[in-house]
Phi, psi and omega in degrees: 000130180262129170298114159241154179232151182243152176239137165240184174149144166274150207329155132083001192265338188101356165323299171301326175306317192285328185292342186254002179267311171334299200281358175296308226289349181306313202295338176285344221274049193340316189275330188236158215284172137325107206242145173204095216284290173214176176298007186241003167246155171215153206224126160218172197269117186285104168342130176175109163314342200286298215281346168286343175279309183311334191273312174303321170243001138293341194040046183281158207299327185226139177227157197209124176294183165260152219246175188200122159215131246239143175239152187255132175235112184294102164109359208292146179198165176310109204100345163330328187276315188266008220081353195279141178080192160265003197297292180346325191267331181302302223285002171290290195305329173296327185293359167254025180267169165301298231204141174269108143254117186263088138326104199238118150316082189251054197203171170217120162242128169301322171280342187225110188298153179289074204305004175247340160113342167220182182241109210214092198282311197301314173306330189259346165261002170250329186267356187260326191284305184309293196314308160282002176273326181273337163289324182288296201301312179297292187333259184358302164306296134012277192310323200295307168315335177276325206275318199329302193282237199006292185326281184313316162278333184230162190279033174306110176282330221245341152290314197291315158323306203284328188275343165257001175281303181288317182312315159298308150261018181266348105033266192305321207286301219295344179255056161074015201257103193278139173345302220272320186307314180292132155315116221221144155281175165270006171274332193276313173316342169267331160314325181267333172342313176270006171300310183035069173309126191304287204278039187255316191309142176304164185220121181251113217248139189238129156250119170302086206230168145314142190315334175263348177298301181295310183301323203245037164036051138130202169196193180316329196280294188303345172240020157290317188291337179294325185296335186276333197288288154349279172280012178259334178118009190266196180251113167245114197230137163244152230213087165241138189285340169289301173344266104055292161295297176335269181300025172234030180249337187281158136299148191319322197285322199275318166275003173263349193271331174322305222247344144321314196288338188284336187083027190230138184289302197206152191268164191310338192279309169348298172303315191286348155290339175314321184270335185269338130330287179285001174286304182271011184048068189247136197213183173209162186207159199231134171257151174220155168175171167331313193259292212206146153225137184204152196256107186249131184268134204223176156250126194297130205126339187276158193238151195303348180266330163311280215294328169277007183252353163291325177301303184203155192295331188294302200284002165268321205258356167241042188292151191266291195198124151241105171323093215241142183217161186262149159280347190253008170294324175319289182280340176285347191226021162074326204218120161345283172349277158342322197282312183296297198297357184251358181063030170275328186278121209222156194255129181244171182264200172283020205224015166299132148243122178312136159244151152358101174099001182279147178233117166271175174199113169231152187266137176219165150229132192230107197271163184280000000 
């Protein structure tokens, strides 16, 4: 399964800088080919030391991350949801992502205008927020008008559920309150699941700032945005996006060395998979051997014929056993072989949870 996210944020915030440094990193990207879905997606390779040990001690013909992919949605401004700007024709394409990133302009330039004319990150994170409440709000409305009648005339229960479900959340929307906010049974979550609500979507909030800003871990602007992403329940990362571009012109060796002289651990787009794994509870497990080694991205919880059913449909529906070794059981004891003569190596059934770090081999059979 490939992570996809969508990024929004209004002119002039650095959006495009980070999208266009994404979309470089597509060409560095070694273990995975160039991918250019249409102009408004970019495809990168999810960072992990691990699949990188693996490569070292397999010499497999090919090795391949597990992928992350970011939709740019172009133009979103105040009024977007009624047509203004371009963000409205995007905003069809955000509703199939994982996950928002919101691009908040946290920096001061004198050369590069402001489209409200200052600089207020809160403001820009309420008018981008109205916008996707409101695109949401239109669906809800939509629905309603179908259901109303249905709901009213007849003894449908599974209509009058959905017409007191949308009334409720036409509620919420109408005071400002994104979906993910609202309280949902799992039955009304599955109901609304083909709806595919924006704000239902997890939220990252990326604040934009200057290289000295990031070097010395943020600033006045950032951290009204970390206090707002907080009580709302989101994810805040700072971010600077000319940076960002910078390194995504370097090589691996050249950008870890960058960003040591620098006193930064890790760039910004790295945290930001980082956060978007665990927002979403996301974990990876890898198969290796001579011909490939690779990294599958899976949700924690899944039992081993899901996850083998991610490689191919064939290893789910005839799975057998899956053959398991931990990487740092792996790396601690240098060799498979080793893994084995240590009693590390373990056959699990169908009632396994896959764990963080499992390197499998599953065995299936599938008769016609």
């Amino acid at each position: 399964m490939s992570l996809t996210a969508g990024i929004v944020g209004l002119p002039n915030v650095g959006k495009s800088t980070l999208f266009n440094a994404i979309t470089k990193k597509n060409i560095l990207a070694a273990n995975y080919p160039f991918a250019t879905i249409d102009p408004n997606v970019g495809v990168v390779t999810v960072p992990d030391e691990r699949l990188d040990f693996l490569n070292n001690l397999y010499i497999p013909e090919r090795c391949i991350g597990a992928t992350y992919e970011f939709t740019d949605i172009a133009g979103l401004v105040k009024g977007a949801s009624k047509g203004e700007g371009l963000g409205n024709k995007f905003l069809s394409h955000v509703r199939e992502v994982d996950a928002i990133v919101e691009v908040v302009r946290c920096f001061e330039d004198k050369n590069i205008i402001h489209v409200n004319n200052v600089i207020d990150p809160i403001d820009d994170i309420e008018t981008i927020n109205v916008e996707l409440m409101l695109s949401d709000l239109e669906i809800v409305d939509n629905r309603l008008t179908r259901t109303s009648k249905k709901a009213a005339l007849s003894r449908d229960k599974d209509a009058k559920i959905e017409y007191d479900l949308l009334c409720k959340l036409k509620e919420n929307l109408e005071q400002n309150i994104p979906v993910r906010k609202i309280k949902l049974t799992e039955e009304e979550e599955k109901l609304i699941k083909s709806f595919h609500f924006i704000t239902q979507k997890p939220m990252i909030y990326m604040a934009n700032v200057g290289e000295e800003d990031l070097i010395n871990g943020g600033n006045s602007y950032t951290d009204k945005v970390k206090a707002y992403a907080e009580e709302e329940g989101s994810e805040m990362i700072v971010v600077c996006a000319k940076m960002e571009s910078e390194l995504a012109e370097l090589t691996d060796d050249d950008k870890k060395l960058f960003l040591e002289d620098l006193g930064i651990k890790e760039s910004g787009l790295d945290k930001l998979i980082h956060a978007t794994y665990k927002l979403l509870g996301l974990s990876t497990f890898f198969t290796a051997g001579s011909d490939e080694c690779r990294a599958w991205t899976f949700k924690n919880g899944m039992k081993a014929p899901e996850c083998a059913g991610i490689i191919h449909t064939d290893f789910e529906r005839g799975f057998i056993k899956a053959e398991v070794m931990s990487f740092d059981d792996l790396k601690n004891f240098g060799d498979e072989k080793k893994v084995k003569e240590n009693g590390k190596m373990r056959l699990e059934g169908k009632e396994y949870v896959m764990q963080d770090g499992d390197i499998c081999t599953f065995r299936f059979n599938v008769t016609k």
